[in-house]
Amino acid sequence: MKNDCVFCAIAAGEIPSFKVYEDDDTLAYLDINPFSKGHVLVIPKAHSSCILDTPDETLSKLVLKVRDVAAKAKAALGCDGFNILQNNGESAGQTVKHLHFHIVPRYGAGPVDFESHKADMEELKALAEKIAAV
Ligand code: AMP
Ligand code: ZN
């Protein structure tokens, strides 16, 4: 665990999150400023700053979990598709320096935007419970 890392603190349960999936190595929870309804972040519990310093085993396990969580989210939300994003470095838009994959559900034929939106905490809670229940 890295001391000043917000996602390590979430993984350790020191900061609350809207969890959708957890196992020994992996945690998935809703993004608090979602691009779309049901925007999920998937992280390894072990800290690495980006994809380049992540050990093979951690990354291999994580990618499979990203797929599984995306399938759960799609089943729960009834989205038509989803983007998987993974930012490395400030110039790529990475703001949290703990490896994470974004799963961004997409609905219908609307514009594919990558803008953060303010979320309603009650709605996030309900969405997380719905995805976690799949
Ligand atoms: P990135 O720009 O790829 O580094 O994405 C970081 C994401 O983490 C952003 O979409 C933030 O909205 C999200 N985020 C930051 N803090 C939290 C938090 N405490 N709980 C959930 N999501 C967070
Ligand atoms: Zn961390």
PDB file of C-alpha atoms and ligand atoms in Angstrom:
ATOM      1  CA  MET A   1       0.000   0.000   0.000  1.00  0.00           C
ATOM      2  CA  LYS A   2       1.272   3.428  -0.940  1.00  0.00           C
ATOM      3  CA  ASN A   3       0.641   6.056   1.723  1.00  0.00           C
ATOM      4  CA  ASP A   4      -0.598   8.997  -0.303  1.00  0.00           C
ATOM      5  CA  CYS A   5      -2.584   6.915  -2.831  1.00  0.00           C
ATOM      6  CA  VAL A   6      -6.356   7.356  -2.808  1.00  0.00           C
ATOM      7  CA  PHE A   7      -7.010   4.029  -4.583  1.00  0.00           C
ATOM      8  CA  CYS A   8      -4.783   2.151  -2.092  1.00  0.00           C
ATOM      9  CA  ALA A   9      -6.880   3.767   0.654  1.00  0.00           C
ATOM     10  CA  ILE A  10     -10.058   2.582  -1.088  1.00  0.00           C
ATOM     11  CA  ALA A  11      -8.603  -0.946  -1.441  1.00  0.00           C
ATOM     12  CA  ALA A  12      -7.759  -0.922   2.275  1.00  0.00           C
ATOM     13  CA  GLY A  13     -11.292   0.193   3.150  1.00  0.00           C
ATOM     14  CA  GLU A  14     -10.025   3.486   4.606  1.00  0.00           C
ATOM     15  CA  ILE A  15     -12.039   5.507   2.095  1.00  0.00           C
ATOM     16  CA  PRO A  16     -15.569   4.345   1.235  1.00  0.00           C
ATOM     17  CA  SER A  17     -16.487   3.285  -2.282  1.00  0.00           C
ATOM     18  CA  PHE A  18     -19.498   1.986  -4.180  1.00  0.00           C
ATOM     19  CA  LYS A  19     -18.173  -1.555  -4.624  1.00  0.00           C
ATOM     20  CA  VAL A  20     -19.366  -3.765  -7.449  1.00  0.00           C
ATOM     21  CA  TYR A  21     -16.823  -6.616  -7.192  1.00  0.00           C
ATOM     22  CA  GLU A  22     -14.027  -7.727  -4.873  1.00  0.00           C
ATOM     23  CA  ASP A  23     -11.647 -10.665  -4.552  1.00  0.00           C
ATOM     24  CA  ASP A  24      -8.207 -11.158  -2.985  1.00  0.00           C
ATOM     25  CA  ASP A  25      -6.397  -9.250  -5.753  1.00  0.00           C
ATOM     26  CA  THR A  26      -8.983  -7.040  -7.390  1.00  0.00           C
ATOM     27  CA  LEU A  27     -11.499  -4.348  -6.514  1.00  0.00           C
ATOM     28  CA  ALA A  28     -14.131  -2.756  -8.747  1.00  0.00           C
ATOM     29  CA  TYR A  29     -16.225   0.264  -7.756  1.00  0.00           C
ATOM     30  CA  LEU A  30     -18.178   3.070  -9.352  1.00  0.00           C
ATOM     31  CA  ASP A  31     -16.406   6.201 -10.519  1.00  0.00           C
ATOM     32  CA  ILE A  32     -17.727   9.114  -8.430  1.00  0.00           C
ATOM     33  CA  ASN A  33     -17.629  11.450 -11.441  1.00  0.00           C
ATOM     34  CA  PRO A  34     -18.924   9.107 -14.125  1.00  0.00           C
ATOM     35  CA  PHE A  35     -18.741   9.575 -17.885  1.00  0.00           C
ATOM     36  CA  SER A  36     -21.980   7.571 -18.124  1.00  0.00           C
ATOM     37  CA  LYS A  37     -24.446   5.680 -15.915  1.00  0.00           C
ATOM     38  CA  GLY A  38     -22.617   2.751 -14.300  1.00  0.00           C
ATOM     39  CA  HIS A  39     -19.025   3.870 -15.017  1.00  0.00           C
ATOM     40  CA  VAL A  40     -16.835   1.366 -13.145  1.00  0.00           C
ATOM     41  CA  LEU A  41     -13.155   1.436 -12.160  1.00  0.00           C
ATOM     42  CA  VAL A  42     -11.268  -1.846 -11.786  1.00  0.00           C
ATOM     43  CA  ILE A  43      -8.005  -1.830  -9.827  1.00  0.00           C
ATOM     44  CA  PRO A  44      -5.449  -4.311  -8.537  1.00  0.00           C
ATOM     45  CA  LYS A  45      -5.236  -4.114  -4.742  1.00  0.00           C
ATOM     46  CA  ALA A  46      -1.449  -4.073  -5.038  1.00  0.00           C
ATOM     47  CA  HIS A  47      -0.167  -0.624  -5.932  1.00  0.00           C
ATOM     48  CA  SER A  48       1.446   0.118  -9.266  1.00  0.00           C
ATOM     49  CA  SER A  49       1.410   3.543 -10.828  1.00  0.00           C
ATOM     50  CA  CYS A  50       0.462   2.644 -14.396  1.00  0.00           C
ATOM     51  CA  ILE A  51       0.500  -0.267 -16.832  1.00  0.00           C
ATOM     52  CA  LEU A  52       4.282  -0.139 -17.298  1.00  0.00           C
ATOM     53  CA  ASP A  53       5.289  -0.903 -13.701  1.00  0.00           C
ATOM     54  CA  THR A  54       2.640  -3.579 -13.141  1.00  0.00           C
ATOM     55  CA  PRO A  55       3.928  -7.150 -12.703  1.00  0.00           C
ATOM     56  CA  ASP A  56       2.818  -9.667 -15.368  1.00  0.00           C
ATOM     57  CA  GLU A  57       0.788 -11.765 -12.978  1.00  0.00           C
ATOM     58  CA  THR A  58      -1.094  -8.779 -11.559  1.00  0.00           C
ATOM     59  CA  LEU A  59      -1.921  -7.446 -14.999  1.00  0.00           C
ATOM     60  CA  SER A  60      -2.942 -10.830 -16.416  1.00  0.00           C
ATOM     61  CA  LYS A  61      -5.359 -11.474 -13.562  1.00  0.00           C
ATOM     62  CA  LEU A  62      -6.679  -7.938 -13.679  1.00  0.00           C
ATOM     63  CA  VAL A  63      -7.525  -7.941 -17.384  1.00  0.00           C
ATOM     64  CA  LEU A  64      -9.641 -11.064 -16.993  1.00  0.00           C
ATOM     65  CA  LYS A  65     -11.478  -9.401 -14.115  1.00  0.00           C
ATOM     66  CA  VAL A  66     -12.043  -6.289 -16.214  1.00  0.00           C
ATOM     67  CA  ARG A  67     -13.809  -8.488 -18.760  1.00  0.00           C
ATOM     68  CA  ASP A  68     -15.878 -10.242 -16.085  1.00  0.00           C
ATOM     69  CA  VAL A  69     -16.902  -6.989 -14.408  1.00  0.00           C
ATOM     70  CA  ALA A  70     -17.823  -5.517 -17.809  1.00  0.00           C
ATOM     71  CA  ALA A  71     -20.057  -8.543 -18.427  1.00  0.00           C
ATOM     72  CA  LYS A  72     -21.708  -8.068 -15.022  1.00  0.00           C
ATOM     73  CA  ALA A  73     -22.234  -4.368 -15.668  1.00  0.00           C
ATOM     74  CA  LYS A  74     -23.704  -5.022 -19.120  1.00  0.00           C
ATOM     75  CA  ALA A  75     -26.108  -7.618 -17.734  1.00  0.00           C
ATOM     76  CA  ALA A  76     -27.146  -5.394 -14.826  1.00  0.00           C
ATOM     77  CA  LEU A  77     -27.463  -2.102 -16.690  1.00  0.00           C
ATOM     78  CA  GLY A  78     -28.731  -3.285 -20.055  1.00  0.00           C
ATOM     79  CA  CYS A  79     -26.229  -1.058 -21.841  1.00  0.00           C
ATOM     80  CA  ASP A  80     -25.682  -1.647 -25.547  1.00  0.00           C
ATOM     81  CA  GLY A  81     -21.898  -1.421 -25.459  1.00  0.00           C
ATOM     82  CA  PHE A  82     -19.046  -0.125 -23.353  1.00  0.00           C
ATOM     83  CA  ASN A  83     -15.619   1.500 -23.634  1.00  0.00           C
ATOM     84  CA  ILE A  84     -12.632   0.192 -21.731  1.00  0.00           C
ATOM     85  CA  LEU A  85     -10.108   2.958 -21.051  1.00  0.00           C
ATOM     86  CA  GLN A  86      -6.783   2.937 -19.295  1.00  0.00           C
ATOM     87  CA  ASN A  87      -4.793   6.168 -18.988  1.00  0.00           C
ATOM     88  CA  ASN A  88      -1.024   6.335 -18.445  1.00  0.00           C
ATOM     89  CA  GLY A  89       0.628   9.620 -17.531  1.00  0.00           C
ATOM     90  CA  GLU A  90      -0.722  13.122 -16.985  1.00  0.00           C
ATOM     91  CA  SER A  91      -0.622  13.956 -20.676  1.00  0.00           C
ATOM     92  CA  ALA A  92      -2.938  10.987 -21.271  1.00  0.00           C
ATOM     93  CA  GLY A  93      -5.379  12.285 -18.657  1.00  0.00           C
ATOM     94  CA  GLN A  94      -4.272  10.065 -15.780  1.00  0.00           C
ATOM     95  CA  THR A  95      -5.150  11.841 -12.531  1.00  0.00           C
ATOM     96  CA  VAL A  96      -4.831   8.946 -10.056  1.00  0.00           C
ATOM     97  CA  LYS A  97      -1.434   7.243 -10.120  1.00  0.00           C
ATOM     98  CA  HIS A  98      -2.668   3.754  -9.246  1.00  0.00           C
ATOM     99  CA  LEU A  99      -3.331   1.445 -12.180  1.00  0.00           C
ATOM    100  CA  HIS A 100      -7.010   1.364 -13.096  1.00  0.00           C
ATOM    101  CA  PHE A 101      -9.218   0.379 -15.992  1.00  0.00           C
ATOM    102  CA  HIS A 102     -12.388   2.335 -16.722  1.00  0.00           C
ATOM    103  CA  ILE A 103     -15.475   0.490 -17.949  1.00  0.00           C
ATOM    104  CA  VAL A 104     -17.824   3.078 -19.454  1.00  0.00           C
ATOM    105  CA  PRO A 105     -21.271   1.731 -20.393  1.00  0.00           C
ATOM    106  CA  ARG A 106     -22.861   3.161 -23.536  1.00  0.00           C
ATOM    107  CA  TYR A 107     -26.551   3.377 -24.306  1.00  0.00           C
ATOM    108  CA  GLY A 108     -28.184   3.600 -27.714  1.00  0.00           C
ATOM    109  CA  ALA A 109     -26.713   5.783 -30.407  1.00  0.00           C
ATOM    110  CA  GLY A 110     -25.939   8.832 -28.264  1.00  0.00           C
ATOM    111  CA  PRO A 111     -22.654  10.712 -28.643  1.00  0.00           C
ATOM    112  CA  VAL A 112     -19.624   8.944 -27.158  1.00  0.00           C
ATOM    113  CA  ASP A 113     -18.353  11.617 -24.773  1.00  0.00           C
ATOM    114  CA  PHE A 114     -15.618  11.407 -22.187  1.00  0.00           C
ATOM    115  CA  GLU A 115     -16.883  14.149 -19.878  1.00  0.00           C
ATOM    116  CA  SER A 116     -17.185  13.654 -16.122  1.00  0.00           C
ATOM    117  CA  HIS A 117     -20.630  14.233 -14.659  1.00  0.00           C
ATOM    118  CA  LYS A 118     -21.702  14.992 -11.105  1.00  0.00           C
ATOM    119  CA  ALA A 119     -23.303  11.896  -9.644  1.00  0.00           C
ATOM    120  CA  ASP A 120     -26.143  11.467  -7.214  1.00  0.00           C
ATOM    121  CA  MET A 121     -24.820   9.371  -4.292  1.00  0.00           C
ATOM    122  CA  GLU A 122     -28.111   7.527  -3.834  1.00  0.00           C
ATOM    123  CA  GLU A 123     -28.147   6.611  -7.519  1.00  0.00           C
ATOM    124  CA  LEU A 124     -24.528   5.371  -7.301  1.00  0.00           C
ATOM    125  CA  LYS A 125     -25.417   3.224  -4.303  1.00  0.00           C
ATOM    126  CA  ALA A 126     -28.367   1.669  -6.126  1.00  0.00           C
ATOM    127  CA  LEU A 127     -26.340   1.086  -9.305  1.00  0.00           C
ATOM    128  CA  ALA A 128     -23.475  -0.540  -7.388  1.00  0.00           C
ATOM    129  CA  GLU A 129     -25.877  -2.898  -5.640  1.00  0.00           C
ATOM    130  CA  LYS A 130     -27.487  -3.799  -8.955  1.00  0.00           C
ATOM    131  CA  ILE A 131     -24.156  -4.644 -10.638  1.00  0.00           C
ATOM    132  CA  ALA A 132     -22.809  -6.458  -7.570  1.00  0.00           C
ATOM    133  CA  ALA A 133     -25.914  -8.654  -7.496  1.00  0.00           C
ATOM    134  CA  VAL A 134     -25.282 -10.159 -10.960  1.00  0.00           C
TER     135      VAL A 134
HETATM  136  P1  AMP B   1      -7.913   8.803 -14.585  1.00  0.00           P
HETATM  137  O1  AMP B   1      -8.225  10.144 -15.194  1.00  0.00           O
HETATM  138  O2  AMP B   1      -7.801   7.704 -15.602  1.00  0.00           O
HETATM  139  O3  AMP B   1      -6.736   8.856 -13.630  1.00  0.00           O
HETATM  140  O4  AMP B   1      -9.198   8.426 -13.743  1.00  0.00           O
HETATM  141  C1  AMP B   1      -9.328   8.596 -12.376  1.00  0.00           C
HETATM  142  C2  AMP B   1     -10.792   8.466 -12.081  1.00  0.00           C
HETATM  143  O5  AMP B   1     -10.935   8.242 -10.695  1.00  0.00           O
HETATM  144  C3  AMP B   1     -11.620   9.708 -12.413  1.00  0.00           C
HETATM  145  O6  AMP B   1     -12.600   9.364 -13.373  1.00  0.00           O
HETATM  146  C4  AMP B   1     -12.226  10.120 -11.059  1.00  0.00           C
HETATM  147  O7  AMP B   1     -13.562  10.552 -11.181  1.00  0.00           O
HETATM  148  C5  AMP B   1     -12.141   8.830 -10.277  1.00  0.00           C
HETATM  149  N1  AMP B   1     -12.045   8.979  -8.826  1.00  0.00           N
HETATM  150  C6  AMP B   1     -11.208   9.797  -8.133  1.00  0.00           C
HETATM  151  N2  AMP B   1     -11.388   9.630  -6.804  1.00  0.00           N
HETATM  152  C7  AMP B   1     -12.350   8.674  -6.658  1.00  0.00           C
HETATM  153  C8  AMP B   1     -12.976   8.052  -5.542  1.00  0.00           C
HETATM  154  N3  AMP B   1     -12.665   8.388  -4.273  1.00  0.00           N
HETATM  155  N4  AMP B   1     -13.935   7.123  -5.772  1.00  0.00           N
HETATM  156  C9  AMP B   1     -14.267   6.783  -7.030  1.00  0.00           C
HETATM  157  N5  AMP B   1     -13.703   7.323  -8.138  1.00  0.00           N
HETATM  158  C10 AMP B   1     -12.761   8.254  -7.953  1.00  0.00           C
HETATM  159 ZN    ZN B   2      -2.158   2.839  -4.835  1.00  0.00          ZN
END
